[in-house]
C-alpha positions as semicolon CSV with decimal commas, in nm:
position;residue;x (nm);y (nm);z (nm)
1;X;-0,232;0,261;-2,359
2;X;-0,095;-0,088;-2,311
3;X;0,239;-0,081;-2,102
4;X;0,489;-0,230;-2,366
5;X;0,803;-0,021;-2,403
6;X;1,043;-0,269;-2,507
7;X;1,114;-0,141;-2,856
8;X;1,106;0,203;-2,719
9;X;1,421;0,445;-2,716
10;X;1,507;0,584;-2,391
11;X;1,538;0,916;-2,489
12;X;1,198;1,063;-2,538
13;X;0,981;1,408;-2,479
14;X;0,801;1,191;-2,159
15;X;1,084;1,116;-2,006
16;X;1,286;1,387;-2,011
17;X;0,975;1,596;-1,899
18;X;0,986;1,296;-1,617
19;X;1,357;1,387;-1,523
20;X;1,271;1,779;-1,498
21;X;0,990;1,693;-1,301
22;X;1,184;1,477;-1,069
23;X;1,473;1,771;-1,023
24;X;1,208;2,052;-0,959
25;X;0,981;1,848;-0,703
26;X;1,331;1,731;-0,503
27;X;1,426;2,091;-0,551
28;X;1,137;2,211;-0,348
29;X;1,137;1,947;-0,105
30;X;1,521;2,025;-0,028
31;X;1,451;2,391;-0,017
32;X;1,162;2,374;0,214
33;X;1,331;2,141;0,468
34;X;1,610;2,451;0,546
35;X;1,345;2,703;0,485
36;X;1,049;2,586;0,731
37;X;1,288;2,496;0,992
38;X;1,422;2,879;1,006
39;X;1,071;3,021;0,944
40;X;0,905;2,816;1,200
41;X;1,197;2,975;1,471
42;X;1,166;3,322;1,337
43;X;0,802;3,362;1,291
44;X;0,650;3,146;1,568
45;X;0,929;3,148;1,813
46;X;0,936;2,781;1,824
47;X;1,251;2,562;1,999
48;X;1,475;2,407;1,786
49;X;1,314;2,072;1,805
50;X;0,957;2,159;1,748
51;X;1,134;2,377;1,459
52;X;1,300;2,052;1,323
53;X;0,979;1,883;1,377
54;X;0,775;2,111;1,140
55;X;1,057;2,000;0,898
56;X;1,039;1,644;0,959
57;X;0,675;1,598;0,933
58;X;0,722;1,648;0,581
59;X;0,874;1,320;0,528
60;X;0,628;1,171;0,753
61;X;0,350;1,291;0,513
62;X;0,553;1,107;0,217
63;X;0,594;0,784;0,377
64;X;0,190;0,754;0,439
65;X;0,102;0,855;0,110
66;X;0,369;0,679;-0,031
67;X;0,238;0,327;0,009
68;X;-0,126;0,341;-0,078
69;X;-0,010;0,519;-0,386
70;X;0,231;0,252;-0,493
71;X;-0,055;-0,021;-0,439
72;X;-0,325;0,179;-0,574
73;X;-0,155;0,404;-0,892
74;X;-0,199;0,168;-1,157
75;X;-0,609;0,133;-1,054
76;X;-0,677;0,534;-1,005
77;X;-0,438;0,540;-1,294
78;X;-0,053;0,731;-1,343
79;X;-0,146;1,029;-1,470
80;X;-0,439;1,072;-1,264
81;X;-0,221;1,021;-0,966
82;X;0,069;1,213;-1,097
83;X;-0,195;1,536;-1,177
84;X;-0,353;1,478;-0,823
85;X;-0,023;1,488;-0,654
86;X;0,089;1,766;-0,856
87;X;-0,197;2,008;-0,818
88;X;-0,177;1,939;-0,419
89;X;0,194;2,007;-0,406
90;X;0,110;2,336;-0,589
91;X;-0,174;2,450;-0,416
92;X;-0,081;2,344;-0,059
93;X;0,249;2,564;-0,075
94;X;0,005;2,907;-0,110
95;X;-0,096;2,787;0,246
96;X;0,235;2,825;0,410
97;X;0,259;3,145;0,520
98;X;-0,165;3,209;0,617
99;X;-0,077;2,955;0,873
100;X;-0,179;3,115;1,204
101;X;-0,001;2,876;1,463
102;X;0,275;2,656;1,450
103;X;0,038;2,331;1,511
104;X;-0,126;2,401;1,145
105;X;0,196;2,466;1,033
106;X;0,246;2,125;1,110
107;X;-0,068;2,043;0,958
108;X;0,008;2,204;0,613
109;X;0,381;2,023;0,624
110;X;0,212;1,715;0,669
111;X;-0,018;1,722;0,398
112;X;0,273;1,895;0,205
113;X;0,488;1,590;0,192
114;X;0,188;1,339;0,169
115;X;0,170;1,544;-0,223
116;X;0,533;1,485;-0,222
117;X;0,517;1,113;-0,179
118;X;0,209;1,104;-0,446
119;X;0,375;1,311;-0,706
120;X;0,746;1,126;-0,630
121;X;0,547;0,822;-0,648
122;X;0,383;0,844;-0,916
123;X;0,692;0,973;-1,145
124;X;0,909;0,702;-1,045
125;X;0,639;0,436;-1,167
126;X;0,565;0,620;-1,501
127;X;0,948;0,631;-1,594
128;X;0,951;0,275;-1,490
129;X;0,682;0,206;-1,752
130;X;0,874;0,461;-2,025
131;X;1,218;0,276;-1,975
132;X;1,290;-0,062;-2,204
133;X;1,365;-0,336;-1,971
134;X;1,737;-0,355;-2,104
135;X;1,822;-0,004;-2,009
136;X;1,626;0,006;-1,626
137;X;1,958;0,043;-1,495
138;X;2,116;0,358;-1,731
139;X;1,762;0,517;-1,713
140;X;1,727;0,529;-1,331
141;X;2,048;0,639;-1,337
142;X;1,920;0,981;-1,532
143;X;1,662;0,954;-1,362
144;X;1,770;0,997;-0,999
145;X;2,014;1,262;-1,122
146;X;1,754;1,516;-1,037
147;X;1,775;1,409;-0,660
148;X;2,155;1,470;-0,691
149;X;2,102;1,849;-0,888
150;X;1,804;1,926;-0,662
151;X;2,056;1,838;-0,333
152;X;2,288;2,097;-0,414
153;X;2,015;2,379;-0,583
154;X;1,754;2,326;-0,322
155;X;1,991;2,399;0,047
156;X;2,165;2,669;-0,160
157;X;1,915;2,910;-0,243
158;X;1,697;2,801;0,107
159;X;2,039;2,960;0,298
160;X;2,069;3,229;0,108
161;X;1,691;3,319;0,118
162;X;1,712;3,228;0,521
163;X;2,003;3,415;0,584
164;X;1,871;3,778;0,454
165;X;1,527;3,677;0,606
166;X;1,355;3,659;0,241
167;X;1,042;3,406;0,362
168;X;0,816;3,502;0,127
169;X;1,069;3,512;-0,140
170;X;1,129;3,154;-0,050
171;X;0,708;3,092;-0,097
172;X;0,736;3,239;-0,453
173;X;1,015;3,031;-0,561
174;X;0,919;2,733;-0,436
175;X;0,562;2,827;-0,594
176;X;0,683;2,905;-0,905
177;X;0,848;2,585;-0,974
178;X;0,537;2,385;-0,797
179;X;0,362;2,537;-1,119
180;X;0,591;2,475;-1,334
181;X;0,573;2,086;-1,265
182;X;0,196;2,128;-1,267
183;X;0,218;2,280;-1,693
184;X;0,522;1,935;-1,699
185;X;0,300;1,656;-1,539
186;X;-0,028;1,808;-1,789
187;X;0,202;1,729;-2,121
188;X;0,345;1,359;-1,971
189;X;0,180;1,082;-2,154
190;X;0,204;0,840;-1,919
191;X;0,206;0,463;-2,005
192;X;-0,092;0,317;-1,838
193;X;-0,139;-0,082;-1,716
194;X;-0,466;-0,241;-1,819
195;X;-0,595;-0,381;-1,541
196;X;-0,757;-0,737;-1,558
197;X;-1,134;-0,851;-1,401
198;X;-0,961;-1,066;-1,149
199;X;-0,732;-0,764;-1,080
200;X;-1,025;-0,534;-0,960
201;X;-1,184;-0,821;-0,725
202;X;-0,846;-0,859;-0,585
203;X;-0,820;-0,470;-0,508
204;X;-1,050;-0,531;-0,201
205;X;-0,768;-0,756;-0,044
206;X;-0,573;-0,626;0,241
207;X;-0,282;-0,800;0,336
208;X;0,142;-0,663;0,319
209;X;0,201;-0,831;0,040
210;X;-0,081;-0,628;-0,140
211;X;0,110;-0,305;-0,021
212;X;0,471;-0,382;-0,016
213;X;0,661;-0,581;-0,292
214;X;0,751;-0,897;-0,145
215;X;1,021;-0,958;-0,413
216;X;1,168;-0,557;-0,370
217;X;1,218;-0,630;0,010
218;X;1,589;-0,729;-0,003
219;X;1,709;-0,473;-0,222
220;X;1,516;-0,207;-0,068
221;X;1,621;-0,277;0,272
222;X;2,007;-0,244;0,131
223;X;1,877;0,094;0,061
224;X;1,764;0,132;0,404
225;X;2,098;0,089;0,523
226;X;2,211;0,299;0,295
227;X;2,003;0,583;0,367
228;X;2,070;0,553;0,734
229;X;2,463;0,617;0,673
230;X;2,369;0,930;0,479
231;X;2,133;1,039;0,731
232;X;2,430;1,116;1,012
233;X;2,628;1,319;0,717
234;X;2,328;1,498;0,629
235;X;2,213;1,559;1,015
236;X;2,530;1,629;1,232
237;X;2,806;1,771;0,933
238;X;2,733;2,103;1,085
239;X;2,796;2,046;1,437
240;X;3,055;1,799;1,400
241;X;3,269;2,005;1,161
242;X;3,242;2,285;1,410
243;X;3,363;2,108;1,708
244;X;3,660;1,976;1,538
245;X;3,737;2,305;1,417
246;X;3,674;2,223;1,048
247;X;3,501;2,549;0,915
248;X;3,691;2,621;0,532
249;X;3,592;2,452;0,256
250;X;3,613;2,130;0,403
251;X;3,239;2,253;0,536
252;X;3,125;2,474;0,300
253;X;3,185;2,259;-0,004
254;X;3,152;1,928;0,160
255;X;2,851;1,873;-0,030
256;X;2,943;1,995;-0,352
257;X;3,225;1,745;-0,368
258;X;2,970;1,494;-0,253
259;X;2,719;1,602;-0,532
260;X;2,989;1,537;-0,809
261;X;3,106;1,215;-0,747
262;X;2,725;1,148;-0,696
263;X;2,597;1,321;-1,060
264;X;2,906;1,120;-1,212
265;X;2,851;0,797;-1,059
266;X;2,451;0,726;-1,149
267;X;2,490;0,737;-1,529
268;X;2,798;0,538;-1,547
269;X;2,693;0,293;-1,266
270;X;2,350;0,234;-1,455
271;X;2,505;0,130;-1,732
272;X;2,739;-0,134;-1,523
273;X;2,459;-0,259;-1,395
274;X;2,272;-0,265;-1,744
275;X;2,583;-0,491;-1,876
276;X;2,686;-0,653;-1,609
277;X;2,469;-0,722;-1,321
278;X;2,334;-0,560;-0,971
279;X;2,651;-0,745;-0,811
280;X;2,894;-0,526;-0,987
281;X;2,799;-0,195;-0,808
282;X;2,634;-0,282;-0,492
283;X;2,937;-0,403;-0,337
284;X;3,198;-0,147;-0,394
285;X;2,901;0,133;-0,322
286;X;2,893;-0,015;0,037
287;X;3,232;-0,024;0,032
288;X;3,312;0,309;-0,049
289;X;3,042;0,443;0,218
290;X;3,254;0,252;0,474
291;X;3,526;0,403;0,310
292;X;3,421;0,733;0,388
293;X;3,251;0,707;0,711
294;X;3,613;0,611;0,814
295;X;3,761;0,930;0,603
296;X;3,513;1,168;0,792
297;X;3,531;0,993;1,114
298;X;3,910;1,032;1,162
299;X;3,936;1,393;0,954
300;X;4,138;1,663;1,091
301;X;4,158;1,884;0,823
302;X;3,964;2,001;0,464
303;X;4,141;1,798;0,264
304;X;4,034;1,464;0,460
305;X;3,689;1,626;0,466
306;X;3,664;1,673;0,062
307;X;3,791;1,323;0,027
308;X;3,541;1,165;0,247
309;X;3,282;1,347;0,056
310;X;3,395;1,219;-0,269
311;X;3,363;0,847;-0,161
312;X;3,022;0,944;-0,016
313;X;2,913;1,055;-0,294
314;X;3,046;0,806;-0,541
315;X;2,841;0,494;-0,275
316;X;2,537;0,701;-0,173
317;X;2,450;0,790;-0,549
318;X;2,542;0,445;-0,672
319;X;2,360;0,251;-0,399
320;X;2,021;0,461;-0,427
321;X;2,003;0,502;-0,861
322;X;2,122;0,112;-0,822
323;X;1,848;-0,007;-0,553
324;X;1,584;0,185;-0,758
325;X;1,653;0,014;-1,040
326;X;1,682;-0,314;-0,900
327;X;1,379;-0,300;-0,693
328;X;1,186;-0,230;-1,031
329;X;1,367;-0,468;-1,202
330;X;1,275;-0,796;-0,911
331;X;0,909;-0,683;-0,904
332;X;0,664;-0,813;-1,169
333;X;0,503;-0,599;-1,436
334;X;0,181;-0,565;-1,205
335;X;0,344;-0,450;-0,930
336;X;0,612;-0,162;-1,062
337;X;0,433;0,113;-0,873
338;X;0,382;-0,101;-0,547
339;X;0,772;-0,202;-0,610
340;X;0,859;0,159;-0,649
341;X;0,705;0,266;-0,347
342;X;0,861;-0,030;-0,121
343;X;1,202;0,119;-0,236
344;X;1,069;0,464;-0,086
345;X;0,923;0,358;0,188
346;X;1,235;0,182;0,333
347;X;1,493;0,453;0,203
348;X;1,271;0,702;0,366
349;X;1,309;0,548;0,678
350;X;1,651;0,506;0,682
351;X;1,694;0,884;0,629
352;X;1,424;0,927;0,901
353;X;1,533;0,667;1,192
354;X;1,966;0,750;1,133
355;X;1,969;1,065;1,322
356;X;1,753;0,950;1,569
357;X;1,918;0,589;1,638
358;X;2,291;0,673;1,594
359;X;2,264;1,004;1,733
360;X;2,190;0,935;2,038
361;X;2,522;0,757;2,104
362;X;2,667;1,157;2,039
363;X;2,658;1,226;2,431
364;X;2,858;0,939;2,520
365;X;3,055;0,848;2,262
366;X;3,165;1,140;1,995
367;X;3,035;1,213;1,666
368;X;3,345;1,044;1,518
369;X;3,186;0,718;1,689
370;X;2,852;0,767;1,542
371;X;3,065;0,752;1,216
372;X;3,229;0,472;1,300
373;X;2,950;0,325;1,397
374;X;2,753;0,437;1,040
375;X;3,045;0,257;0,828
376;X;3,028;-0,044;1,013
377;X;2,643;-0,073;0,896
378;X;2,783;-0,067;0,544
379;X;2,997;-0,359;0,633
380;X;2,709;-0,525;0,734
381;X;2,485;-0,408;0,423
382;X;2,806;-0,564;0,231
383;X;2,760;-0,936;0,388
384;X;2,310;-0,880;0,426
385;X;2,365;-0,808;0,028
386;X;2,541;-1,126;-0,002
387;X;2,296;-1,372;0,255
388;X;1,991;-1,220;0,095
389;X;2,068;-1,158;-0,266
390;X;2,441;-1,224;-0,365
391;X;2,450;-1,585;-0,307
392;X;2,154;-1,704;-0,498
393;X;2,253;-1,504;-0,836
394;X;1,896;-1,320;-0,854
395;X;2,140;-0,960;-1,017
396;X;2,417;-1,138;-1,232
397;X;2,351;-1,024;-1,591
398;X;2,228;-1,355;-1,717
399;X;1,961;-1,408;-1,439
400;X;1,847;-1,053;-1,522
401;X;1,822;-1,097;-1,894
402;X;1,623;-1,417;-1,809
403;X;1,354;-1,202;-1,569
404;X;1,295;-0,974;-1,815
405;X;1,221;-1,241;-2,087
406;X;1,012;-1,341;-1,884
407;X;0,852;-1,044;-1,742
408;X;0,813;-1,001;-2,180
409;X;0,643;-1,283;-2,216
410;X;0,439;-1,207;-1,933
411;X;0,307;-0,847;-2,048
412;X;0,249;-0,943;-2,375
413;X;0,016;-1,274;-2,196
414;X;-0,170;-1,011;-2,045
415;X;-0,203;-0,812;-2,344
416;X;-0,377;-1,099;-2,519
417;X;-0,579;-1,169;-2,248
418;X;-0,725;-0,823;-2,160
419;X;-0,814;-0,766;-2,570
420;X;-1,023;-1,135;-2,557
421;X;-1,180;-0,962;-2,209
422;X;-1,274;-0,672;-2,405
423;X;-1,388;-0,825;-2,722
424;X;-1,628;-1,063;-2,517
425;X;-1,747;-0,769;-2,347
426;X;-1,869;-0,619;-2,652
């Protein structure tokens, strides 16, 4: 099927089976992260950093997968990918609790979130493909809602099910809805790229441009930035709430404030950024992450807490449904899947390196530095935005409507060409 949505409406059975995918995998992949690190202490007596470990390898297994599948998905083809992925991420769960040791525990997280980052993958290119150009910004924004649902669902039920000791509960769940995206990805009709003679020669080049998105760098390492700001919330709101003697609903509910600002904020953000530009919401997201690092950094109460959380979620959700999009939107039609999983790859990272980098600076300076220290990277993302992006106009609205012209023009090129390839081949 030739990859020409323009004329499509957004609102279709293929995306919105897309969008329930997208919840249900993030679902599982939030869930596990609580659940393996209290399962790997219980049932193999493991320290608290091999125990965090286990948990962490899964998003080491998503980054590796993550960027042959963006360079390769449109040759093995979407939904062959998306099945692949999905099948694994079914299958792979059964082997959770047969694993003898804690070392092929590891294993089986590993390969766990290397189906992650092929079935996450693979999604985010197909909706790419089902979204007209003109609406990239208010479909993404749908889109990544399911990251925001799945952040609340997912560490809810893994501490209830870790608190009364329920493991194998947990497996079922989790199983369950690993099936039940299985049955979802078999009834997607995904949009599939023809792919060109030259196109196939060229698949036997290796070089980082054949693997990363040149023209999704800059956006994607916004995200980057991004994702290392939420990584501190997301890795020392425990401990740092308890040591300033913040333990009401300033913890407890920290993160459902932060998960309605962030399900409000993507739809109505996309469709700024549909009408008037990337410029529009990138800088106030940054903004208001500063703002809250600052909020959380100096709270002394719940109230302060809730606030910050609000502001978090109102620039986390914005800048990562807003990156997405853009990192789609700079990349030609050819390379939406390698695009997609550039954005990934570098958001990933972000999430992965933040705990580790700024964390360290806990001993000797505070948490409340570390903070500080995460809003001030904002700051920074604010004036990197503008020395990298901002200044040459590449995400006002009228450049934008002039790419995807262009990108039109392009596809429907390609079109032409591939039916005269095919008609001389017959």
């Amino acid at each position: 099927m030739p990859d020409a949505t323009a004329k499509q409406s957004l609102f279709n059975k293929n995306y919105l089976f897309t969008i329930a995918v997208n919840l249900l995998v993030y679902t599982v992949h939030f869930l596990l992260m609580l659940w393996s690190t209290a399962y790997a202490m219980e049932h193999f007596g493991a320290s608290i950093s091999m125990a965090g470990l286990a948990s962490g390898l899964f998003i080491v297994g998503a980054l590796f997968a993550r960027v042959p599948s963006g360079r390769f998905v449109d040759f093995i083809g979407r939904r062959h990918l998306f099945l692949a992925g999905s099948s694994m991420f079914f299958l792979l769960i059964l082997l959770y609790l047969v694993a003898p040791t804690l070392s092929v525990f590891m294993v089986v997280r590993t390969l766990h979130g290397m189906s992650f980052g092929m079935t996450s993958t693979a999604a985010s290119t197909i909706v790419a493909a089902l979204i007209p150009l003109k609406k990239m910004g208010t479909g993404i924004g749908y889109f990544t809602l399911g990251v925001t649902i799945a952040s609340a669902i997912g560490p809810f039920l893994a501490m209830q099910i870790t608190s009364a000791h329920l493991y194998t509960l947990g497996i079922e769940i989790v199983g369950s809805l690993a099936f039940v995206i299985f049955l979802l990805s078999l009834a997607i009709k995904a949009p599939e790229r023809e792919i060109l003679p030259q196109e196939k020669q060229d698949l036997k080049k290796i070089s980082f441009d054949r693997f990363f998105s040149m023209r999704a760098l800059a956006i994607s390492f916004i995200a980057l930035m991004g994702g290392v700001c939420y990584s501190t919330v997301l890795s020392f709101l425990g401990a740092y709430t308890m040591s300033i003697g913040i333990t009401g609903i300033g913890a407890t509910c920290f993160f459902l404030c932060f998960a309605a600002t962030s399900f409000i904020s993507r739809p109505l953000t996309g469709f700024l950024l549909d009408k008037r530009g990337g410029n529009i919401v990138i800088y106030p997201a940054l903004l208001c992450m500063a703002v809250a690092m600052a909020i959380i950094a100096n709270a002394s109460g719940d109230i302060a807490m809730l606030v910050g959380a609000l502001f978090l979620g109102l620039g986390y959700g914005t800048i990562t449904a807003s990156c997405h999009a853009l990192a789609v939107h700079c990349a030609p039609m050819h390379q939406v899947g390698v695009a997609t999983s550039t954005y990934f790859v570098f958001l990933d990272f972000g999430i992965g390196v933040g705990p580790y980098t700024l964390g360290s600076f806990v001993p000797t300076f505070g948490f409340s530095f570390v903070y500080l220290a995460a809003g001030a990277i904002s700051i920074i993302g604010m004036g990197l935005y503008y020395l990298l992006i901002g200044r040459y106009g590449l995400f006002t609205r009228a450049h934008m409507d002039r790419t995807s012209q262009a990108k039109e023009i392009v596809r429907e090129r390609r079109q032409r060409v591939y039916e005269r390839t095919l008609a001389m081949s017959h």
